[in-house]
């Protein structure tokens, strides 16, 4: 949620910190701050309400120089967005600290620290940590020792980085429940919540384990594990080309990422030369695990949950495997009865979503035959904690609204369906080949939808002044409607709900009037005639319909009915093809409305707190 960057170097650190924050801004963007230690061991602090650009302006107006520094971009959990609540937090003008996560026992600790004479200047849960650190340092602890004692007092989740003017070359950090990586440089070392923040300065990273403490200087690094022992953690070199995080010729990352989908989908697909999909795509040992699978439990949040909802139709209909799908925040706290032989499948773009990660970590011994993570970020916490992994290879997704990550997740889940269906004998060789061939042609169909961008832009005008919308679908296109509604609400702030069309008459039909646009996902499938009847129910009540359909569905523009004609494609591709059109609709509605659509209000890209 929040983003952390820290630098211990021999060169000026502020530029690296600010560029790192700029790259991390997708994680949170309500306030930002930076603390540096200068040559005279002074602590220099800038904190600003608003975007990283505000912090950059403050630094340009009043340059703070130093080789050791920490910086933070915030997504408020405890305490409103304000300069006072922005990080770094400071104790006695000596210690500075940045925190990502939530400290559950902050109220009790705050009382304790106040009793010890500490004064609080913010309403955050984080400020207690900096005073705790100061307290232990004042008692004569080393920085690592003080951090070890401080985190021993914390309940909750955290990634922390701190500096101390009396130990000016060092930064100490710790992680538990929130991600933190060490960037390994030559004559300089770094820390960040996401390696993306540091790709301009290094390609070598250490992914810290839960409970790790680390101390960096420009010349050294020391990692201490949960048991207090010094450990060596593996350095991973990121070999792929440096991911550009500029918008290219697009005005928004979201638009760029929607248009990147033909490439991303082709990259996600792993089809052998003989047009087969191998179980090995899911990791070594996948075959042995898959042979024991009798049922699937998918767990995810938000858009990734919708991918799971689509996959349930595929897994049950094509592979003949019972499949349950649940949002992680519910799954993790529920008493469950698991079908024997169930495979736990977690789906997550970031691989860092706190609820999804907790769901995976909290499963009982022997509850599942194994765990498979479908994720977009290599070396993410979810990837490292799972038995099997499928990397969706969508490339960095910066827009808060997930687009290419969703469609590549669907590719992964269809590949899983094909592999499992074949191993169970539910899918014939011919059917598997037909599905694989369809997947192979997917990028072309998506390209055809992208060419409708100007048409969809025009269609979007009708939504600008609306306050509510309904999205309808039936069968597998109901979760597609859910994803369409989520996209519209998160970036345009228009209230949008999705319903299975057959459910309309059980309540939501009461909402239908000329002010309520209704978007129907209506490709030609087995349920089209049922859907058509539901749409008639809407029309006869004066509802305004926007029908996304192929030519064969036979809808025509008329009073109260506008049709967006989408390419006719194999049935298995429809959820992806129609989703791309819905992404463009949301994008253009938000664009017309002038919202900050890459960074919608109140949201963050990576939800690493509960
Ligand atoms: C999607 O547009 C959202 N911003 C959000 O629902 C997201 O999908 C959810 O937070 C899960 O994230 P993950 O895929 O990184 O786990």
PDB file of N, CA and C in Angstrom, residues 238-307:
ATOM      1  N   UNK A 238      17.988  -9.856 -11.781  1.00  0.00           N
ATOM      2  CA  UNK A 238      16.803  -9.741 -12.651  1.00  0.00           C
ATOM      3  C   UNK A 238      17.330  -9.569 -14.061  1.00  0.00           C
ATOM      4  N   UNK A 239      17.046 -10.567 -14.895  1.00  0.00           N
ATOM      5  CA  UNK A 239      17.704 -10.539 -16.196  1.00  0.00           C
ATOM      6  C   UNK A 239      16.901  -9.821 -17.270  1.00  0.00           C
ATOM      7  N   UNK A 240      15.560  -9.751 -17.120  1.00  0.00           N
ATOM      8  CA  UNK A 240      14.798  -9.171 -18.219  1.00  0.00           C
ATOM      9  C   UNK A 240      15.140  -7.688 -18.375  1.00  0.00           C
ATOM     10  N   UNK A 241      14.882  -7.211 -19.580  1.00  0.00           N
ATOM     11  CA  UNK A 241      15.239  -5.822 -19.878  1.00  0.00           C
ATOM     12  C   UNK A 241      14.546  -4.889 -18.895  1.00  0.00           C
ATOM     13  N   UNK A 242      15.185  -3.798 -18.636  1.00  0.00           N
ATOM     14  CA  UNK A 242      14.625  -2.809 -17.713  1.00  0.00           C
ATOM     15  C   UNK A 242      13.244  -2.379 -18.211  1.00  0.00           C
ATOM     16  N   UNK A 243      12.282  -2.623 -17.357  1.00  0.00           N
ATOM     17  CA  UNK A 243      10.899  -2.301 -17.715  1.00  0.00           C
ATOM     18  C   UNK A 243      10.729  -0.787 -17.770  1.00  0.00           C
ATOM     19  N   UNK A 244      10.245  -0.292 -18.895  1.00  0.00           N
ATOM     20  CA  UNK A 244      10.032   1.163 -18.917  1.00  0.00           C
ATOM     21  C   UNK A 244       8.760   1.458 -18.138  1.00  0.00           C
ATOM     22  N   UNK A 245       8.781   2.511 -17.355  1.00  0.00           N
ATOM     23  CA  UNK A 245       7.535   2.830 -16.660  1.00  0.00           C
ATOM     24  C   UNK A 245       7.015   4.181 -17.134  1.00  0.00           C
ATOM     25  N   UNK A 246       7.320   4.490 -18.399  1.00  0.00           N
ATOM     26  CA  UNK A 246       6.702   5.712 -18.925  1.00  0.00           C
ATOM     27  C   UNK A 246       5.451   5.321 -19.708  1.00  0.00           C
ATOM     28  N   UNK A 247       4.653   6.322 -20.014  1.00  0.00           N
ATOM     29  CA  UNK A 247       3.370   6.049 -20.656  1.00  0.00           C
ATOM     30  C   UNK A 247       3.488   5.949 -22.170  1.00  0.00           C
ATOM     31  N   UNK A 248       4.719   6.120 -22.685  1.00  0.00           N
ATOM     32  CA  UNK A 248       4.896   6.066 -24.133  1.00  0.00           C
ATOM     33  C   UNK A 248       4.023   7.120 -24.796  1.00  0.00           C
ATOM     34  N   UNK A 249       3.301   6.719 -25.858  1.00  0.00           N
ATOM     35  CA  UNK A 249       2.451   7.689 -26.561  1.00  0.00           C
ATOM     36  C   UNK A 249       1.054   7.799 -25.964  1.00  0.00           C
ATOM     37  N   UNK A 250       0.852   7.159 -24.836  1.00  0.00           N
ATOM     38  CA  UNK A 250      -0.490   7.165 -24.237  1.00  0.00           C
ATOM     39  C   UNK A 250      -0.591   8.231 -23.143  1.00  0.00           C
ATOM     40  N   UNK A 251      -1.810   8.693 -22.896  1.00  0.00           N
ATOM     41  CA  UNK A 251      -2.002   9.691 -21.842  1.00  0.00           C
ATOM     42  C   UNK A 251      -2.042   9.044 -20.463  1.00  0.00           C
ATOM     43  N   UNK A 252      -2.363   7.765 -20.428  1.00  0.00           N
ATOM     44  CA  UNK A 252      -2.480   7.078 -19.134  1.00  0.00           C
ATOM     45  C   UNK A 252      -1.879   5.682 -19.231  1.00  0.00           C
ATOM     46  N   UNK A 253      -1.349   5.221 -18.088  1.00  0.00           N
ATOM     47  CA  UNK A 253      -0.848   3.848 -18.035  1.00  0.00           C
ATOM     48  C   UNK A 253      -1.969   2.866 -18.363  1.00  0.00           C
ATOM     49  N   UNK A 254      -3.175   3.158 -17.853  1.00  0.00           N
ATOM     50  CA  UNK A 254      -4.270   2.202 -18.080  1.00  0.00           C
ATOM     51  C   UNK A 254      -4.518   2.012 -19.572  1.00  0.00           C
ATOM     52  N   UNK A 255      -4.517   3.119 -20.319  1.00  0.00           N
ATOM     53  CA  UNK A 255      -4.761   3.019 -21.755  1.00  0.00           C
ATOM     54  C   UNK A 255      -3.637   2.231 -22.423  1.00  0.00           C
ATOM     55  N   UNK A 256      -2.406   2.524 -22.013  1.00  0.00           N
ATOM     56  CA  UNK A 256      -1.255   1.799 -22.564  1.00  0.00           C
ATOM     57  C   UNK A 256      -1.393   0.299 -22.253  1.00  0.00           C
ATOM     58  N   UNK A 257      -1.756   0.017 -21.016  1.00  0.00           N
ATOM     59  CA  UNK A 257      -1.816  -1.393 -20.593  1.00  0.00           C
ATOM     60  C   UNK A 257      -2.958  -2.148 -21.273  1.00  0.00           C
ATOM     61  N   UNK A 258      -4.061  -1.435 -21.551  1.00  0.00           N
ATOM     62  CA  UNK A 258      -5.158  -2.071 -22.316  1.00  0.00           C
ATOM     63  C   UNK A 258      -4.628  -2.425 -23.714  1.00  0.00           C
ATOM     64  N   UNK A 259      -3.899  -1.473 -24.292  1.00  0.00           N
ATOM     65  CA  UNK A 259      -3.405  -1.695 -25.666  1.00  0.00           C
ATOM     66  C   UNK A 259      -2.239  -2.672 -25.724  1.00  0.00           C
ATOM     67  N   UNK A 260      -1.592  -2.906 -24.604  1.00  0.00           N
ATOM     68  CA  UNK A 260      -0.479  -3.881 -24.598  1.00  0.00           C
ATOM     69  C   UNK A 260      -0.995  -5.326 -24.597  1.00  0.00           C
ATOM     70  N   UNK A 261      -2.312  -5.492 -24.491  1.00  0.00           N
ATOM     71  CA  UNK A 261      -2.808  -6.850 -24.238  1.00  0.00           C
ATOM     72  C   UNK A 261      -2.494  -7.895 -25.310  1.00  0.00           C
ATOM     73  N   UNK A 262      -2.551  -7.555 -26.609  1.00  0.00           N
ATOM     74  CA  UNK A 262      -2.200  -8.622 -27.562  1.00  0.00           C
ATOM     75  C   UNK A 262      -0.809  -9.190 -27.290  1.00  0.00           C
ATOM     76  N   UNK A 263       0.160  -8.306 -26.999  1.00  0.00           N
ATOM     77  CA  UNK A 263       1.529  -8.745 -26.707  1.00  0.00           C
ATOM     78  C   UNK A 263       1.579  -9.537 -25.377  1.00  0.00           C
ATOM     79  N   UNK A 264       0.913  -8.970 -24.351  1.00  0.00           N
ATOM     80  CA  UNK A 264       0.944  -9.595 -23.025  1.00  0.00           C
ATOM     81  C   UNK A 264       0.311 -10.987 -23.069  1.00  0.00           C
ATOM     82  N   UNK A 265      -0.784 -11.109 -23.811  1.00  0.00           N
ATOM     83  CA  UNK A 265      -1.470 -12.405 -23.884  1.00  0.00           C
ATOM     84  C   UNK A 265      -0.595 -13.426 -24.607  1.00  0.00           C
ATOM     85  N   UNK A 266       0.075 -12.958 -25.668  1.00  0.00           N
ATOM     86  CA  UNK A 266       0.966 -13.865 -26.400  1.00  0.00           C
ATOM     87  C   UNK A 266       2.111 -14.301 -25.489  1.00  0.00           C
ATOM     88  N   UNK A 267       2.616 -13.383 -24.664  1.00  0.00           N
ATOM     89  CA  UNK A 267       3.725 -13.730 -23.762  1.00  0.00           C
ATOM     90  C   UNK A 267       3.268 -14.692 -22.658  1.00  0.00           C
ATOM     91  N   UNK A 268       2.020 -14.533 -22.219  1.00  0.00           N
ATOM     92  CA  UNK A 268       1.513 -15.389 -21.138  1.00  0.00           C
ATOM     93  C   UNK A 268       1.324 -16.826 -21.617  1.00  0.00           C
ATOM     94  N   UNK A 269       0.935 -16.942 -22.871  1.00  0.00           N
ATOM     95  CA  UNK A 269       0.633 -18.270 -23.421  1.00  0.00           C
ATOM     96  C   UNK A 269       1.896 -19.107 -23.590  1.00  0.00           C
ATOM     97  N   UNK A 270       1.865 -20.302 -23.094  1.00  0.00           N
ATOM     98  CA  UNK A 270       3.034 -21.165 -23.275  1.00  0.00           C
ATOM     99  C   UNK A 270       2.577 -22.439 -23.970  1.00  0.00           C
ATOM    100  N   UNK A 271       2.660 -22.389 -25.288  1.00  0.00           N
ATOM    101  CA  UNK A 271       2.208 -23.539 -26.086  1.00  0.00           C
ATOM    102  C   UNK A 271       3.420 -24.176 -26.751  1.00  0.00           C
ATOM    103  N   UNK A 272       3.547 -25.523 -26.635  1.00  0.00           N
ATOM    104  CA  UNK A 272       4.682 -26.223 -27.246  1.00  0.00           C
ATOM    105  C   UNK A 272       4.596 -26.146 -28.767  1.00  0.00           C
ATOM    106  N   UNK A 273       5.718 -26.518 -29.401  1.00  0.00           N
ATOM    107  CA  UNK A 273       5.754 -26.481 -30.863  1.00  0.00           C
ATOM    108  C   UNK A 273       4.659 -27.382 -31.455  1.00  0.00           C
ATOM    109  N   UNK A 274       4.312 -28.476 -30.767  1.00  0.00           N
ATOM    110  CA  UNK A 274       3.265 -29.360 -31.297  1.00  0.00           C
ATOM    111  C   UNK A 274       1.869 -28.965 -30.799  1.00  0.00           C
ATOM    112  N   UNK A 275       1.727 -27.676 -30.444  1.00  0.00           N
ATOM    113  CA  UNK A 275       0.437 -27.114 -30.017  1.00  0.00           C
ATOM    114  C   UNK A 275      -0.157 -27.844 -28.803  1.00  0.00           C
ATOM    115  N   UNK A 276       0.696 -28.184 -27.844  1.00  0.00           N
ATOM    116  CA  UNK A 276       0.210 -28.773 -26.598  1.00  0.00           C
ATOM    117  C   UNK A 276       0.614 -27.876 -25.442  1.00  0.00           C
ATOM    118  N   UNK A 277      -0.124 -28.000 -24.343  1.00  0.00           N
ATOM    119  CA  UNK A 277       0.230 -27.238 -23.145  1.00  0.00           C
ATOM    120  C   UNK A 277       0.723 -28.236 -22.110  1.00  0.00           C
ATOM    121  N   UNK A 278       1.902 -27.962 -21.592  1.00  0.00           N
ATOM    122  CA  UNK A 278       2.514 -28.918 -20.679  1.00  0.00           C
ATOM    123  C   UNK A 278       2.247 -28.514 -19.221  1.00  0.00           C
ATOM    124  N   UNK A 279       2.084 -29.550 -18.390  1.00  0.00           N
ATOM    125  CA  UNK A 279       1.900 -29.305 -16.943  1.00  0.00           C
ATOM    126  C   UNK A 279       3.112 -28.574 -16.376  1.00  0.00           C
ATOM    127  N   UNK A 280       4.254 -28.728 -17.043  1.00  0.00           N
ATOM    128  CA  UNK A 280       5.507 -28.122 -16.548  1.00  0.00           C
ATOM    129  C   UNK A 280       5.429 -26.593 -16.482  1.00  0.00           C
ATOM    130  N   UNK A 281       4.504 -26.014 -17.256  1.00  0.00           N
ATOM    131  CA  UNK A 281       4.328 -24.545 -17.210  1.00  0.00           C
ATOM    132  C   UNK A 281       4.010 -24.091 -15.791  1.00  0.00           C
ATOM    133  N   UNK A 282       3.504 -25.003 -14.974  1.00  0.00           N
ATOM    134  CA  UNK A 282       3.084 -24.627 -13.621  1.00  0.00           C
ATOM    135  C   UNK A 282       4.168 -24.953 -12.592  1.00  0.00           C
ATOM    136  N   UNK A 283       5.342 -25.360 -13.086  1.00  0.00           N
ATOM    137  CA  UNK A 283       6.467 -25.583 -12.173  1.00  0.00           C
ATOM    138  C   UNK A 283       6.876 -27.037 -12.124  1.00  0.00           C
ATOM    139  N   UNK A 284       8.102 -27.259 -11.654  1.00  0.00           N
ATOM    140  CA  UNK A 284       8.569 -28.632 -11.517  1.00  0.00           C
ATOM    141  C   UNK A 284       7.743 -29.299 -10.418  1.00  0.00           C
ATOM    142  N   UNK A 285       7.377 -30.517 -10.679  1.00  0.00           N
ATOM    143  CA  UNK A 285       6.561 -31.220  -9.675  1.00  0.00           C
ATOM    144  C   UNK A 285       5.075 -31.039  -9.917  1.00  0.00           C
ATOM    145  N   UNK A 286       4.710 -30.230 -10.925  1.00  0.00           N
ATOM    146  CA  UNK A 286       3.280 -29.984 -11.165  1.00  0.00           C
ATOM    147  C   UNK A 286       2.553 -31.277 -11.533  1.00  0.00           C
ATOM    148  N   UNK A 287       3.211 -32.123 -12.341  1.00  0.00           N
ATOM    149  CA  UNK A 287       2.521 -33.342 -12.794  1.00  0.00           C
ATOM    150  C   UNK A 287       2.101 -34.197 -11.611  1.00  0.00           C
ATOM    151  N   UNK A 288       3.041 -34.378 -10.664  1.00  0.00           N
ATOM    152  CA  UNK A 288       2.737 -35.229  -9.503  1.00  0.00           C
ATOM    153  C   UNK A 288       1.593 -34.628  -8.685  1.00  0.00           C
ATOM    154  N   UNK A 289       1.609 -33.323  -8.520  1.00  0.00           N
ATOM    155  CA  UNK A 289       0.529 -32.680  -7.744  1.00  0.00           C
ATOM    156  C   UNK A 289      -0.791 -32.798  -8.506  1.00  0.00           C
ATOM    157  N   UNK A 290      -0.755 -32.487  -9.800  1.00  0.00           N
ATOM    158  CA  UNK A 290      -1.999 -32.488 -10.589  1.00  0.00           C
ATOM    159  C   UNK A 290      -2.658 -33.868 -10.603  1.00  0.00           C
ATOM    160  N   UNK A 291      -1.840 -34.923 -10.561  1.00  0.00           N
ATOM    161  CA  UNK A 291      -2.430 -36.269 -10.588  1.00  0.00           C
ATOM    162  C   UNK A 291      -3.223 -36.575  -9.321  1.00  0.00           C
ATOM    163  N   UNK A 292      -2.994 -35.796  -8.272  1.00  0.00           N
ATOM    164  CA  UNK A 292      -3.736 -36.033  -7.016  1.00  0.00           C
ATOM    165  C   UNK A 292      -4.911 -35.073  -6.855  1.00  0.00           C
ATOM    166  N   UNK A 293      -5.114 -34.208  -7.852  1.00  0.00           N
ATOM    167  CA  UNK A 293      -6.129 -33.164  -7.683  1.00  0.00           C
ATOM    168  C   UNK A 293      -7.539 -33.685  -8.003  1.00  0.00           C
ATOM    169  N   UNK A 294      -8.427 -33.535  -7.030  1.00  0.00           N
ATOM    170  CA  UNK A 294      -9.821 -33.943  -7.232  1.00  0.00           C
ATOM    171  C   UNK A 294     -10.757 -32.737  -7.216  1.00  0.00           C
ATOM    172  N   UNK A 295     -10.270 -31.595  -6.734  1.00  0.00           N
ATOM    173  CA  UNK A 295     -11.105 -30.385  -6.660  1.00  0.00           C
ATOM    174  C   UNK A 295     -10.186 -29.174  -6.590  1.00  0.00           C
ATOM    175  N   UNK A 296     -10.770 -28.023  -6.885  1.00  0.00           N
ATOM    176  CA  UNK A 296      -9.980 -26.778  -6.882  1.00  0.00           C
ATOM    177  C   UNK A 296     -10.647 -25.765  -5.961  1.00  0.00           C
ATOM    178  N   UNK A 297      -9.834 -25.078  -5.181  1.00  0.00           N
ATOM    179  CA  UNK A 297     -10.305 -23.925  -4.398  1.00  0.00           C
ATOM    180  C   UNK A 297      -9.517 -22.713  -4.874  1.00  0.00           C
ATOM    181  N   UNK A 298     -10.201 -21.751  -5.472  1.00  0.00           N
ATOM    182  CA  UNK A 298      -9.510 -20.529  -5.908  1.00  0.00           C
ATOM    183  C   UNK A 298      -9.755 -19.442  -4.878  1.00  0.00           C
ATOM    184  N   UNK A 299      -8.687 -18.726  -4.522  1.00  0.00           N
ATOM    185  CA  UNK A 299      -8.780 -17.649  -3.538  1.00  0.00           C
ATOM    186  C   UNK A 299      -8.089 -16.415  -4.117  1.00  0.00           C
ATOM    187  N   UNK A 300      -8.757 -15.277  -4.058  1.00  0.00           N
ATOM    188  CA  UNK A 300      -8.175 -14.052  -4.631  1.00  0.00           C
ATOM    189  C   UNK A 300      -8.994 -12.848  -4.182  1.00  0.00           C
ATOM    190  N   UNK A 301      -8.585 -11.666  -4.591  1.00  0.00           N
ATOM    191  CA  UNK A 301      -9.317 -10.440  -4.264  1.00  0.00           C
ATOM    192  C   UNK A 301      -9.579  -9.640  -5.548  1.00  0.00           C
ATOM    193  N   UNK A 302     -10.639  -8.837  -5.508  1.00  0.00           N
ATOM    194  CA  UNK A 302     -10.909  -7.867  -6.568  1.00  0.00           C
ATOM    195  C   UNK A 302     -10.966  -8.490  -7.949  1.00  0.00           C
ATOM    196  N   UNK A 303     -10.256  -7.864  -8.865  1.00  0.00           N
ATOM    197  CA  UNK A 303     -10.234  -8.336 -10.246  1.00  0.00           C
ATOM    198  C   UNK A 303      -9.732  -9.774 -10.337  1.00  0.00           C
ATOM    199  N   UNK A 304      -8.742 -10.107  -9.524  1.00  0.00           N
ATOM    200  CA  UNK A 304      -8.198 -11.468  -9.571  1.00  0.00           C
ATOM    201  C   UNK A 304      -9.258 -12.482  -9.138  1.00  0.00           C
ATOM    202  N   UNK A 305     -10.129 -12.060  -8.226  1.00  0.00           N
ATOM    203  CA  UNK A 305     -11.249 -12.914  -7.816  1.00  0.00           C
ATOM    204  C   UNK A 305     -12.176 -13.144  -9.013  1.00  0.00           C
ATOM    205  N   UNK A 306     -12.401 -12.095  -9.789  1.00  0.00           N
ATOM    206  CA  UNK A 306     -13.263 -12.258 -10.969  1.00  0.00           C
ATOM    207  C   UNK A 306     -12.650 -13.256 -11.954  1.00  0.00           C
ATOM    208  N   UNK A 307     -11.316 -13.238 -12.065  1.00  0.00           N
ATOM    209  CA  UNK A 307     -10.665 -14.221 -12.947  1.00  0.00           C
ATOM    210  C   UNK A 307     -10.988 -15.627 -12.446  1.00  0.00           C
TER     211      UNK A 307
END
